[in-house]
Each structure stands twice: as C-alpha cells, then as structure tokens.
Amino acid sequence: EAQVTQNPRYLITVTGKKLTVTCSQNMNHEYMSWYRQDPGLGLRQIYYSMNVEVTDKGDVPEGYKVSRKEKRNFPLILESPSPNQTSLYFCASSFGKGDTQYFGPGTRLTVL
Amino acid sequence: SQQGEEDPQALSIQEGENATMNCSYKTSINNLQWYRQNSGRGLVHLILIRSNEREKHSGRLRVTLDTSKKSSSLLITASRAADTASYFCATDDSWGKLQFGAGTQVVVTP
C-alpha cells in the first residue's frame, strides 16, 4: 500500500531533550516536506527536500533540523525542544514540487 | 506570512446545499491545490489546478482560478454530512516552497 508513515504518533517530552520524528514513504517520491499545524494558523512548512542531500528552509525552520540521506526517509530533528514547539506535525511527499502531496497521519508533540 | 488565505473561516450548511469557499494569495504561483482534513488527521488531496487553467471539476467539486485577482474558489455541490471537514488551499512557488492557508471549517448538518 502506498503510504507515508511517521513515528511516533504521540510524544510527550521535556524541554531540552533531543528528539527525532521519523518519516518514510514507499512511493519513490523525490519531494518530501515537514509541516506543523497550530490552531488558527493552518499548516506551515518547516523544511522541504527536492531530492537526496538537497534540503531547504520553509517558513518556520528555526529550532528544527532535517536530513535526506536516502530517498525514502526524511527525519525531523529537534535538538533542544522548547514548549513553543508543541504542535501537530505532518510529513508529506510528492513526485515533484507542486505535485499532489501525500500526507502522513501526523505526530502530536507536547514539550513540557 | 501565509500565502493563501481562505474565506470564510467557518461555514455551516445543511445537507443538499452547496458550499463555496475562497482562497486568496499574494505572489505568483505555479499550481494551486485544495485539500481536506478531517479532525486532527492528515490532509487529503482534492484537486490541483495549474496557473494556466481557469476551471476544473472532480465529481461534486468545482474549482476556479483567477490569476489576475490572485484568487481561487472551491464549490462543493449537494453537500453531505461526510463533507464536514476543514478545507485548505495551498500554493507553490518556483523554488519548491509550499504554503497553506489557515483553512475553512465546514459543518454539514443532516
């Protein structure tokens, strides 16, 4: 089944404790992206990648890191999480930029 | 700042009625897409319209695009309770950045 998977789905952590949210797609998509969703603000793009080893900042990259060492995986890293990073995070992939995005199920992160 | 802005923020209608929502954006785009999100879940793609297209249909969905006004509309005809969801427009620029609006919450009552 074609899909985007994210793990974990739910995470509660404390300020400053490094964490990684994994994202994997099995559709051989070149474009992958991370978003955060907050009430009243819609989805805001954090980082995107147009291919392996190519990553670019979205609208809200501060406090986040990504890597794209393999085509299928695009992990999101929070080196030192803070409470303002409490949010619902979505990973998405597509064949190319501007194409239909396929979204993962989301990761609900709470930083205490 | 957000590229796409949906209007209205919320819409409540009865089954069988049509629902129309609008999206305005600020800069030149390649494509404009509409997505649906059921509460707290991942977004599902509805329709993509390219900058050189003016109208597109998919089932009960009709999307228009007016690049001179930098706006798009999504019409859902003969709405059903299952159409209850949030609807988002998304635009992409030449560099690959994708921007979503804040969304329109639609409630369809039986």
Short mmCIF file of N, CA and C in Angstrom, two decimals, chain A residues 3-61:
data_model
loop_
_atom_site.label_atom_id
_atom_site.label_comp_id
_atom_site.label_asym_id
_atom_site.label_seq_id
_atom_site.Cartn_x
_atom_site.Cartn_y
_atom_site.Cartn_z
N GLN A 3 2.05 4.67 0.97
CA GLN A 3 1.77 5.44 2.15
C GLN A 3 2.99 6.22 2.64
N VAL A 4 2.68 7.18 3.51
CA VAL A 4 3.70 7.92 4.26
C VAL A 4 3.51 7.55 5.73
N THR A 5 4.57 7.10 6.37
CA THR A 5 4.46 6.72 7.77
C THR A 5 5.30 7.66 8.63
N GLN A 6 4.81 7.91 9.81
CA GLN A 6 5.51 8.77 10.77
C GLN A 6 5.54 8.05 12.11
N ASN A 7 6.65 8.24 12.81
CA ASN A 7 6.76 7.69 14.17
C ASN A 7 7.61 8.61 15.04
N PRO A 8 7.20 8.79 16.31
CA PRO A 8 5.99 8.22 16.90
C PRO A 8 4.76 9.02 16.50
N ARG A 9 3.58 8.53 16.83
CA ARG A 9 2.36 9.25 16.57
C ARG A 9 2.07 10.26 17.68
N TYR A 10 2.47 9.94 18.87
CA TYR A 10 2.28 10.82 20.02
C TYR A 10 3.57 10.83 20.83
N LEU A 11 3.94 12.01 21.30
CA LEU A 11 5.16 12.12 22.09
C LEU A 11 5.03 13.27 23.08
N ILE A 12 5.32 12.95 24.33
CA ILE A 12 5.40 13.97 25.37
C ILE A 12 6.83 13.96 25.87
N THR A 13 7.47 15.13 25.85
CA THR A 13 8.86 15.20 26.26
C THR A 13 9.07 16.46 27.10
N VAL A 14 10.31 16.66 27.52
CA VAL A 14 10.63 17.84 28.34
C VAL A 14 11.57 18.75 27.59
N THR A 15 11.58 19.98 27.98
CA THR A 15 12.43 21.00 27.35
C THR A 15 13.88 20.55 27.32
N GLY A 16 14.49 20.66 26.15
CA GLY A 16 15.91 20.39 26.00
C GLY A 16 16.30 18.96 25.68
N LYS A 17 15.37 18.06 25.70
CA LYS A 17 15.70 16.66 25.43
C LYS A 17 15.53 16.36 23.94
N LYS A 18 16.67 16.12 23.28
CA LYS A 18 16.69 15.92 21.83
C LYS A 18 15.74 14.82 21.40
N LEU A 19 15.07 15.05 20.29
CA LEU A 19 14.17 14.02 19.78
C LEU A 19 14.18 14.01 18.26
N THR A 20 13.80 12.87 17.71
CA THR A 20 13.70 12.71 16.26
C THR A 20 12.34 12.12 15.92
N VAL A 21 11.69 12.70 14.93
CA VAL A 21 10.45 12.13 14.39
C VAL A 21 10.79 11.59 13.01
N THR A 22 10.51 10.32 12.82
CA THR A 22 10.87 9.71 11.54
C THR A 22 9.73 9.83 10.54
N CYS A 23 10.10 9.86 9.27
CA CYS A 23 9.12 9.90 8.19
C CYS A 23 9.66 9.02 7.07
N SER A 24 8.81 8.18 6.54
CA SER A 24 9.22 7.29 5.46
C SER A 24 8.10 7.15 4.45
N GLN A 25 8.48 7.13 3.16
CA GLN A 25 7.48 6.94 2.10
C GLN A 25 7.94 5.83 1.17
N ASN A 26 6.96 5.12 0.61
CA ASN A 26 7.28 3.97 -0.24
C ASN A 26 6.82 4.18 -1.67
N MET A 27 6.72 5.45 -2.08
CA MET A 27 6.21 5.75 -3.42
C MET A 27 7.31 6.27 -4.35
N ASN A 28 8.54 6.20 -3.91
CA ASN A 28 9.67 6.67 -4.72
C ASN A 28 9.56 8.17 -5.06
N HIS A 29 8.96 8.92 -4.14
CA HIS A 29 8.80 10.36 -4.34
C HIS A 29 10.11 11.09 -4.15
N GLU A 30 10.32 12.12 -4.95
CA GLU A 30 11.54 12.92 -4.81
C GLU A 30 11.36 14.03 -3.78
N TYR A 31 10.15 14.60 -3.71
CA TYR A 31 9.90 15.75 -2.84
C TYR A 31 9.32 15.28 -1.51
N MET A 32 9.93 15.74 -0.43
CA MET A 32 9.40 15.47 0.91
C MET A 32 9.42 16.75 1.72
N SER A 33 8.52 16.80 2.71
CA SER A 33 8.33 18.06 3.42
C SER A 33 7.81 17.81 4.82
N TRP A 34 8.12 18.73 5.72
CA TRP A 34 7.58 18.72 7.07
C TRP A 34 6.78 19.99 7.31
N TYR A 35 5.63 19.81 8.02
CA TYR A 35 4.76 20.91 8.37
C TYR A 35 4.41 20.82 9.84
N ARG A 36 4.11 21.98 10.41
CA ARG A 36 3.48 21.98 11.72
C ARG A 36 2.13 22.66 11.60
N GLN A 37 1.19 22.16 12.38
CA GLN A 37 -0.15 22.73 12.34
C GLN A 37 -0.55 23.20 13.72
N ASP A 38 -0.88 24.45 13.81
CA ASP A 38 -1.32 25.06 15.06
C ASP A 38 -2.68 25.70 14.86
N PRO A 39 -3.51 25.72 15.90
CA PRO A 39 -4.87 26.26 15.76
C PRO A 39 -4.87 27.67 15.19
N GLY A 40 -5.70 27.87 14.17
CA GLY A 40 -5.84 29.20 13.58
C GLY A 40 -4.74 29.60 12.62
N LEU A 41 -3.70 28.76 12.51
CA LEU A 41 -2.57 29.13 11.64
C LEU A 41 -2.43 28.21 10.44
N GLY A 42 -3.25 27.19 10.35
CA GLY A 42 -3.13 26.27 9.23
C GLY A 42 -1.83 25.50 9.29
N LEU A 43 -1.35 25.05 8.15
CA LEU A 43 -0.08 24.32 8.09
C LEU A 43 1.03 25.27 7.66
N ARG A 44 2.12 25.18 8.35
CA ARG A 44 3.29 25.98 8.00
C ARG A 44 4.44 25.04 7.70
N GLN A 45 5.10 25.29 6.59
CA GLN A 45 6.16 24.40 6.14
C GLN A 45 7.43 24.68 6.94
N ILE A 46 8.05 23.61 7.44
CA ILE A 46 9.27 23.75 8.24
C ILE A 46 10.50 23.62 7.36
N TYR A 47 10.61 22.49 6.70
CA TYR A 47 11.69 22.22 5.76
C TYR A 47 11.12 21.39 4.61
N TYR A 48 11.80 21.47 3.48
CA TYR A 48 11.44 20.59 2.38
C TYR A 48 12.71 20.09 1.69
N SER A 49 12.55 19.03 0.92
CA SER A 49 13.68 18.42 0.23
C SER A 49 13.24 18.01 -1.16
N MET A 50 13.97 18.45 -2.15
CA MET A 50 13.59 18.12 -3.53
C MET A 50 14.30 16.88 -4.03
N ASN A 51 15.27 16.41 -3.27
CA ASN A 51 15.92 15.15 -3.63
C ASN A 51 16.93 14.79 -2.55
N VAL A 52 17.56 13.66 -2.71
CA VAL A 52 18.55 13.21 -1.72
C VAL A 52 19.65 14.26 -1.59
N GLU A 53 19.99 14.56 -0.33
CA GLU A 53 21.05 15.51 0.01
C GLU A 53 20.70 16.95 -0.34
N VAL A 54 19.46 17.22 -0.70
CA VAL A 54 19.03 18.58 -1.02
C VAL A 54 17.89 18.97 -0.08
N THR A 55 18.16 19.92 0.82
CA THR A 55 17.11 20.37 1.72
C THR A 55 17.06 21.89 1.72
N ASP A 56 15.88 22.45 1.98
CA ASP A 56 15.71 23.90 2.00
C ASP A 56 14.76 24.30 3.12
N LYS A 57 14.93 25.52 3.58
CA LYS A 57 14.09 26.01 4.66
C LYS A 57 12.72 26.39 4.14
N GLY A 58 11.71 26.08 4.95
CA GLY A 58 10.37 26.55 4.68
C GLY A 58 10.15 27.87 5.39
N ASP A 59 8.93 28.06 5.89
CA ASP A 59 8.60 29.33 6.53
C ASP A 59 9.00 29.39 8.01
N VAL A 60 9.07 28.23 8.67
CA VAL A 60 9.36 28.23 10.11
C VAL A 60 10.44 27.21 10.46
N PRO A 61 11.68 27.38 9.98
CA PRO A 61 12.71 26.37 10.21
C PRO A 61 13.44 26.45 11.55
#
